[in-house]
CSV table of C-alpha atoms in Angstrom, one decimal:
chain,number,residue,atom,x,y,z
A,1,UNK,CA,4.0,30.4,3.2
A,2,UNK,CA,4.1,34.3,3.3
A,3,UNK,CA,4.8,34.0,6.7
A,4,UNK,CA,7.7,31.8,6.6
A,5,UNK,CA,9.5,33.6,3.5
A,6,UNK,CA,9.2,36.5,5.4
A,7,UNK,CA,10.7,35.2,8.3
A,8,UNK,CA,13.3,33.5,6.2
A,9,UNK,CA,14.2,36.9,4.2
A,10,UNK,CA,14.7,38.8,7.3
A,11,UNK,CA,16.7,36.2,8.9
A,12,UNK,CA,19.1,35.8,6.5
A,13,UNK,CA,19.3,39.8,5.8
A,14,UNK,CA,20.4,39.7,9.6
A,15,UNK,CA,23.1,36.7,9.1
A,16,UNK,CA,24.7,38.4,5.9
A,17,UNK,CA,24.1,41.8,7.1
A,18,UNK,CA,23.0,43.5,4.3
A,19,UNK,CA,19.6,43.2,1.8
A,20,UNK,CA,21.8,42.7,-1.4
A,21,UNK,CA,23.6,39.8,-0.1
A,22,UNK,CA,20.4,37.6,1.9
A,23,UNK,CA,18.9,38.5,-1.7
A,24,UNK,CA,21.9,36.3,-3.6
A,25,UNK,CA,21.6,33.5,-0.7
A,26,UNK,CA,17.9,33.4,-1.2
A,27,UNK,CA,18.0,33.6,-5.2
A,28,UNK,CA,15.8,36.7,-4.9
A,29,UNK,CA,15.5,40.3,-5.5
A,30,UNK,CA,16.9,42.5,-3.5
A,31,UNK,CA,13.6,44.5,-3.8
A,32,UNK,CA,11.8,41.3,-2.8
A,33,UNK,CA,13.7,40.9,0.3
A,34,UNK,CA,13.2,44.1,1.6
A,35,UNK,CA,9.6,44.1,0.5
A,36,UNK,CA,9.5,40.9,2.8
A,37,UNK,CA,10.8,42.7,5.7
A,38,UNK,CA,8.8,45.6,5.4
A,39,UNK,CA,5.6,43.3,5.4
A,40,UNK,CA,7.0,41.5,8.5
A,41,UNK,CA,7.2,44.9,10.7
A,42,UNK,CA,4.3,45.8,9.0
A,43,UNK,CA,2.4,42.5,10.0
A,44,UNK,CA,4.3,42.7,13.0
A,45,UNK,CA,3.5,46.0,14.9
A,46,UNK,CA,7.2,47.0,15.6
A,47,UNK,CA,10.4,47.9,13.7
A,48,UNK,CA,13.1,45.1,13.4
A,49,UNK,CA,15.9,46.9,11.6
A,50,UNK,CA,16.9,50.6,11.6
A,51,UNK,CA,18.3,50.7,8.0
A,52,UNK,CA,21.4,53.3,7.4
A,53,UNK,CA,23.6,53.8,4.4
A,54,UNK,CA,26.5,51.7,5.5
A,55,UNK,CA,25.0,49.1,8.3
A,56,UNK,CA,21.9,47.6,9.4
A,57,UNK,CA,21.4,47.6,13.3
A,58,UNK,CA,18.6,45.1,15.2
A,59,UNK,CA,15.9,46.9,17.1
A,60,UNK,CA,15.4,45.1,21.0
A,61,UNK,CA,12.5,44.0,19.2
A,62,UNK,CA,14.9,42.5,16.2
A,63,UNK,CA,16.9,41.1,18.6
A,64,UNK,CA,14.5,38.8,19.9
A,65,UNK,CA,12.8,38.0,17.1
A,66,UNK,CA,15.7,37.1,15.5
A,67,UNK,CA,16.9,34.3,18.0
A,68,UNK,CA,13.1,33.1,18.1
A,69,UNK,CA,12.7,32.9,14.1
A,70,UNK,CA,16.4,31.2,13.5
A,71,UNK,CA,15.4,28.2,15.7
A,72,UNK,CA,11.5,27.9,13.9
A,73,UNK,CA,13.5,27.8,10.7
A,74,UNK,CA,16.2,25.7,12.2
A,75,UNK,CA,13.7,23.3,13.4
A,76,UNK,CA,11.6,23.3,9.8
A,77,UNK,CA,14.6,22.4,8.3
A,78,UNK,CA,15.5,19.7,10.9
A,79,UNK,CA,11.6,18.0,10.5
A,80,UNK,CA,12.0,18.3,6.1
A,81,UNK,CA,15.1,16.7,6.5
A,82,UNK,CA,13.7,13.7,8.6
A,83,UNK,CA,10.6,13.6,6.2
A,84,UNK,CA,13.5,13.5,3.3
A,85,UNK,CA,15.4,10.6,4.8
A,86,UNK,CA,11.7,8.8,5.1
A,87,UNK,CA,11.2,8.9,1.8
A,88,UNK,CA,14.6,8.2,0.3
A,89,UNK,CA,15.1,5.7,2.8
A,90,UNK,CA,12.5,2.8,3.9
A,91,UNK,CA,12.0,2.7,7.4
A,92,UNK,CA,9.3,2.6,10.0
A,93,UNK,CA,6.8,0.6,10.6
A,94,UNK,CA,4.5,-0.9,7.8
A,95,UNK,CA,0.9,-1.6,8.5
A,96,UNK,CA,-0.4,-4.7,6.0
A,97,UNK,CA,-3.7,-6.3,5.2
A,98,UNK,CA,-4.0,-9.5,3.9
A,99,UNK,CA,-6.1,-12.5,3.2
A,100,UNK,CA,-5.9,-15.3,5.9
A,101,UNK,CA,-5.1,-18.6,3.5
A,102,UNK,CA,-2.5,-16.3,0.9
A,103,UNK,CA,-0.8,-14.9,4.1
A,104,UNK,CA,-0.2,-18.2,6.1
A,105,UNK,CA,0.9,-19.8,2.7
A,106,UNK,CA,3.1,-17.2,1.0
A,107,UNK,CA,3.8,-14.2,2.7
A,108,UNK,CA,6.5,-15.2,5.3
A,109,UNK,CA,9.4,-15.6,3.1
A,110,UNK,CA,8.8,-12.5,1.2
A,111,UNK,CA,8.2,-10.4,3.9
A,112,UNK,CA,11.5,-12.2,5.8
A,113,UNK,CA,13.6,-11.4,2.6
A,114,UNK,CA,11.8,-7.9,2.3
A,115,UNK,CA,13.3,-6.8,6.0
A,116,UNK,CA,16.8,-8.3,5.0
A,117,UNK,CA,16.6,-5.9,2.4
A,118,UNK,CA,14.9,-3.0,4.1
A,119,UNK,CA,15.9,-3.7,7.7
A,120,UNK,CA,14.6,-0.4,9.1
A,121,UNK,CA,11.2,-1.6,8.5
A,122,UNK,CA,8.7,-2.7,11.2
A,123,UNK,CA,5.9,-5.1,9.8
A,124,UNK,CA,2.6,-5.1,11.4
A,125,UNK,CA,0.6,-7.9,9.5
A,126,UNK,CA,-3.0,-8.4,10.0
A,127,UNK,CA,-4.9,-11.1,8.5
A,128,UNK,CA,-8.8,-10.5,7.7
A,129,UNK,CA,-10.9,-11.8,4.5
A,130,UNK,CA,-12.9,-8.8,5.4
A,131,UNK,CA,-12.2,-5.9,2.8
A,132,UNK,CA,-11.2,-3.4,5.3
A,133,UNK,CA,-11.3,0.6,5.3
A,134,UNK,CA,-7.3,1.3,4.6
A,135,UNK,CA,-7.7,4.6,5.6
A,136,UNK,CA,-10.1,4.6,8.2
A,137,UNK,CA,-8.4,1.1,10.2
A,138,UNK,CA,-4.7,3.1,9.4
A,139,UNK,CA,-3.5,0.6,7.1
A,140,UNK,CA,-0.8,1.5,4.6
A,141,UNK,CA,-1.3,-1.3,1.9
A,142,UNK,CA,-3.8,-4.3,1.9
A,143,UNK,CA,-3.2,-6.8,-0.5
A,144,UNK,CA,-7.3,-7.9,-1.9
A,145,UNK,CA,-7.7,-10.9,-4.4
A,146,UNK,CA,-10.2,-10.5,-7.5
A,147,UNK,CA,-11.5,-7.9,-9.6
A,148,UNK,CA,-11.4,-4.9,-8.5
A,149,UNK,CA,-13.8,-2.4,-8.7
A,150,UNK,CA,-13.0,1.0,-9.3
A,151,UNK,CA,-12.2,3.7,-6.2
A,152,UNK,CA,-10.2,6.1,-5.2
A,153,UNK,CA,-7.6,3.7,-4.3
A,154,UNK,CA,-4.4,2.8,-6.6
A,155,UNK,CA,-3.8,-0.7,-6.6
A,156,UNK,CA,-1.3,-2.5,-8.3
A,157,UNK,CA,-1.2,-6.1,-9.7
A,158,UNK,CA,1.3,-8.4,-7.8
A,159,UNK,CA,0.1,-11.6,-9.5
A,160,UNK,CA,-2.9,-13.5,-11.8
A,161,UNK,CA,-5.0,-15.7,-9.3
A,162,UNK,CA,-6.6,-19.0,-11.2
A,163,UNK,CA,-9.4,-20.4,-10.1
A,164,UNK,CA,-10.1,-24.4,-10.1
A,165,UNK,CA,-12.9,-26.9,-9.3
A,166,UNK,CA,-10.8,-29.7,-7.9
A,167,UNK,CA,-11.8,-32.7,-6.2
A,168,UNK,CA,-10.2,-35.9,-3.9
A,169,UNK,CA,-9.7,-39.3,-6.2
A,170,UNK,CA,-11.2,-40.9,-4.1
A,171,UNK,CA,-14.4,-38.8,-4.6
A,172,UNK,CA,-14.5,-39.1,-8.3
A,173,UNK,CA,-14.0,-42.6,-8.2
A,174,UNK,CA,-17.1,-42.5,-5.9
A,175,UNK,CA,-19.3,-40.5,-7.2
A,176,UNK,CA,-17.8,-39.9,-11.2
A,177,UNK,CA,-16.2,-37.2,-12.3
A,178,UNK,CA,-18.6,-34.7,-13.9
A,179,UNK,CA,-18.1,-34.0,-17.8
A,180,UNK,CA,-20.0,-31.2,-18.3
A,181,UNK,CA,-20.8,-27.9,-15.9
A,182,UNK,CA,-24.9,-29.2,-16.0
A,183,UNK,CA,-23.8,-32.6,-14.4
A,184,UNK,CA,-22.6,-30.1,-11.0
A,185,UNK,CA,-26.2,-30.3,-9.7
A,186,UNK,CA,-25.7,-33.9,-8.6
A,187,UNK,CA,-22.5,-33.3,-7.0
A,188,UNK,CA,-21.5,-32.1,-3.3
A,189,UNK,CA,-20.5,-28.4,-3.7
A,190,UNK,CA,-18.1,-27.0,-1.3
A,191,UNK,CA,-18.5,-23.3,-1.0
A,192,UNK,CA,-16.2,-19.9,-0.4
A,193,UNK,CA,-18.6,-17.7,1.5
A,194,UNK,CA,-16.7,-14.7,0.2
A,195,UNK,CA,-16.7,-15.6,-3.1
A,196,UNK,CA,-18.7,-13.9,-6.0
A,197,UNK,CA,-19.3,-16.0,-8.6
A,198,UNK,CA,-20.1,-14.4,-12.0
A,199,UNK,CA,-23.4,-16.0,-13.7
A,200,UNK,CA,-21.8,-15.1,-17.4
A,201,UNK,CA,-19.0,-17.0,-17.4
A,202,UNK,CA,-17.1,-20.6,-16.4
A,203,UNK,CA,-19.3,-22.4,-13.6
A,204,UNK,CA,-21.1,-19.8,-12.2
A,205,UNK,CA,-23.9,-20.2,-14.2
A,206,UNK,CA,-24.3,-23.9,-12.6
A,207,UNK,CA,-23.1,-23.2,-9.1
A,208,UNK,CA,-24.4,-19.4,-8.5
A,209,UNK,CA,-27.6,-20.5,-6.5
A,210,UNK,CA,-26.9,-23.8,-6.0
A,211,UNK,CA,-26.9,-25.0,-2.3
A,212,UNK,CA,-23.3,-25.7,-0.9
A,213,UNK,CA,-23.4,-29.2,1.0
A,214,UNK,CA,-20.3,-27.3,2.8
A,215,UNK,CA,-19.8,-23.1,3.1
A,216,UNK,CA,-16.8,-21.9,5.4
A,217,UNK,CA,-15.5,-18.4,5.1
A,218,UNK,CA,-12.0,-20.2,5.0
A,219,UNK,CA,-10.5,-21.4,1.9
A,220,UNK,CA,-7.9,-24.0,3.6
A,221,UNK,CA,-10.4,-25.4,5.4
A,222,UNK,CA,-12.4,-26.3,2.1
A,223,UNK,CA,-9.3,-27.8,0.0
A,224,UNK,CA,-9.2,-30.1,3.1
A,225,UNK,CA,-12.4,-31.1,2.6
A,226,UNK,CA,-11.9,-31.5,-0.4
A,227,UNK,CA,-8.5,-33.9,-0.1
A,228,UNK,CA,-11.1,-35.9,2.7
A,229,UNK,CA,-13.4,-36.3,-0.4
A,230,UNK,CA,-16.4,-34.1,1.1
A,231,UNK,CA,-16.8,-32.7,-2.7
A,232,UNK,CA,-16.0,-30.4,-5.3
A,233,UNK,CA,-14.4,-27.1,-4.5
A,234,UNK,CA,-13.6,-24.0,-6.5
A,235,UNK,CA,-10.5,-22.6,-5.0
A,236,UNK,CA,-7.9,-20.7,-6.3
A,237,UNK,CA,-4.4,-22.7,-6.6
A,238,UNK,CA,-2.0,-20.7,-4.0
A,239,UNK,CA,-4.6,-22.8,-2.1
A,240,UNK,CA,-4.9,-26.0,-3.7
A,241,UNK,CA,-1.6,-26.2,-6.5
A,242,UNK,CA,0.3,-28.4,-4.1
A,243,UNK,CA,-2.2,-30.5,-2.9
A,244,UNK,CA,-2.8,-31.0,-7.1
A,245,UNK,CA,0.9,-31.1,-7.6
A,246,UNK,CA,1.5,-33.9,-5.1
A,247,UNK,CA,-2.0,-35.9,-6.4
A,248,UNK,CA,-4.1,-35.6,-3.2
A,249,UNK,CA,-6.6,-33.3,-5.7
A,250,UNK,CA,-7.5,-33.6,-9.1
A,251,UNK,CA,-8.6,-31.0,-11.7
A,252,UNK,CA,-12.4,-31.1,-12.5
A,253,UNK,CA,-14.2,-29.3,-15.6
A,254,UNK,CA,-10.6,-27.5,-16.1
A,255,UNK,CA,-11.9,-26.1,-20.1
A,256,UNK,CA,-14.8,-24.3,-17.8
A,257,UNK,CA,-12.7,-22.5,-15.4
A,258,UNK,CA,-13.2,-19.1,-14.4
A,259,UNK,CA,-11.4,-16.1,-15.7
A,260,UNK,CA,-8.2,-15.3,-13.6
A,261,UNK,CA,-8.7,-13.2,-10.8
A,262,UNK,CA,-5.6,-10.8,-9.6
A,263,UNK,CA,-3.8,-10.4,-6.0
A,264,UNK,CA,-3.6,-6.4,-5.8
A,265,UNK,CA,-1.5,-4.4,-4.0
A,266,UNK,CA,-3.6,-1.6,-3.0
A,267,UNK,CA,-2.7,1.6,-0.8
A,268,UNK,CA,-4.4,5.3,-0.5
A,269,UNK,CA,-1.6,8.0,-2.5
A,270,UNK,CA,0.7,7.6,-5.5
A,271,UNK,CA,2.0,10.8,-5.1
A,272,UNK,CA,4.1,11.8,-1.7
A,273,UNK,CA,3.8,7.9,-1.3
A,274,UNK,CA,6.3,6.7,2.4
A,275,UNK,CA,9.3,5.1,0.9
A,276,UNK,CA,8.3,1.8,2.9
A,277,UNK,CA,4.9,1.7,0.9
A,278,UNK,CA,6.5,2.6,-2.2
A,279,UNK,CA,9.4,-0.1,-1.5
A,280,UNK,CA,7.5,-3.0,-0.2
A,281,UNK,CA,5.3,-2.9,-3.5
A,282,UNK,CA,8.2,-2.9,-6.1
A,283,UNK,CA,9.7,-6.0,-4.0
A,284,UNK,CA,6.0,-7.9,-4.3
A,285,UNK,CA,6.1,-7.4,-7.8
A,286,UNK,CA,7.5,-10.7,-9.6
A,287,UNK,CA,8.7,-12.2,-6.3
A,288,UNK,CA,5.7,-15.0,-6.9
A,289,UNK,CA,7.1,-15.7,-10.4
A,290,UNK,CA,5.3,-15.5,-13.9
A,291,UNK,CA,3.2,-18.0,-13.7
A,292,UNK,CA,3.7,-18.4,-10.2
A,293,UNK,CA,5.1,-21.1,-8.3
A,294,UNK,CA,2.0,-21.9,-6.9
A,295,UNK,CA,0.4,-22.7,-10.3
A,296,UNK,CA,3.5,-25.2,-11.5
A,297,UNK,CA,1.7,-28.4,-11.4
């Protein structure tokens, strides 16, 4: 930064040809400024100004430095100013994470009424259950369901995510409907690959070990399963709610369900954060509702 105040101080001594008046354009000392310039020849090898008591004259050496330094400092100002606009301003293109089934289900709309808002933003959406590596893969955000650990990250919470062991009528009609978390031995158990079920709490302690009659690594796939009465399924309800809603599932063991989970926003820097990170976020939150809609059954 030397450097460039250097550059700066001189430049402006040259424009307003004289130390005490680059000093009141730069909010500095006159002292200061010439101290800069004297550092700059210094640093510099040659003399740039021969300094009299009425006038300052550029050396050939001034000369050219002069023209070269104006446009660095022409051009630093140019690139701040773009990086400005970035910030006050959403644009350019976003690079999002998300899981497959949320994604397909309920992030369309928003991010179609995000771009009518923001309509200098480019959306890039990937969908992967994977936990992926925001910084390494160049993601700006990726939106992760559950409880999150701590990291370096900041995440933000966009919404709770309930969990539910549902089932087809049919199914329960077949094979009863289970009373208790113990009678879930004897049933069909349809599996989440991903999921991690905690042994403390709701029906973890009966399905945690318990051998899935059906594992995908795809949570639409199970609910339809479940609907063609293949078993129980624990799924959270942006999944299953309408299928519930409309009757096609029923709620089993609902007193033992699991804790809520969360959907997070999650991306790398609070501070310095891109506009288009920082403006995508504030739109997720309470776009879903509170409860939301998905969970109105």
């Amino acid at each position: 930064m030397d450097r460039l105040d250097a550059m700066r101080a001189f430049v402006t001594v040259v424009n307003e040809g004289s130390f005490i008046r680059a000093a009141d354009r730069l909010n500095l000392s006159a002292q200061l400024v010439s101290k800069y310039v004297a550092r700059l020849e210094q640093r510099l090898g040659v003399r740039l100004l021969n300094r009299t008591t009425r006038r300052l004259h550029l050396t050939e050496a001034g000369v050219r430095y002069h023209e070269r330094a104006r446009q660095v400092l022409d051009d630093i100002d140019e690139l701040e100013s773009q990086l400005d606009e970035l910030h006050d301003q959403a644009r350019g293109l976003l690079r999002i994470s998300a899981p497959v089934s949320f994604a397909i289900r309920h992030l369309a709309p928003l991010i179609s009424d995000f771009q009518q808002a923001h309509p200098a933003v480019g959306i890039n959406l990937q969908l992967n259950d994977r936990k992926v590596d925001i910084v390494e893969e160049g993601f700006d955000i990726a939106l992760r369901i559950g409880h999150l650990k701590s990291s370096s990250l900041i995440a933000r919470k966009i919404a709770p995510v309930r969990l539910v062991m549902c089932a087809s009528p049919d199914y329960l009609a077949r094979e009863g409907t289970p009373l208790h978390p113990e009678q879930l031995a004897r049933h069909r158990y349809l599996h989440y690959s991903y999921m991690e079920l905690d042994a403390e709490q709701g029906p973890g302690r009966w399905l945690r070990g318990k051998e899935a009659a059906f594992s995908s690594n795809n949570g639409d796939v199970l609910v339809a399963a479940a609907m063609a009465g293949a078993g129980i399924a624990l799924q959270p309800t942006f999944i299953s709610g309408q299928a519930i809603r409309e009757g096609r599932l029923r709620l089993v063991l609902a007193e033992h369900e699991p804790a809520p989970m969360g959907l997070y926003a999650v991306f790398a820097h609070r501070q310095l954060m891109a506009s288009k990170v920082r403006c995508f976020v504030d739109f997720m939150e309470g776009y879903f509702g509170d409860p939301p809609y998905w969970d109105r059954f």
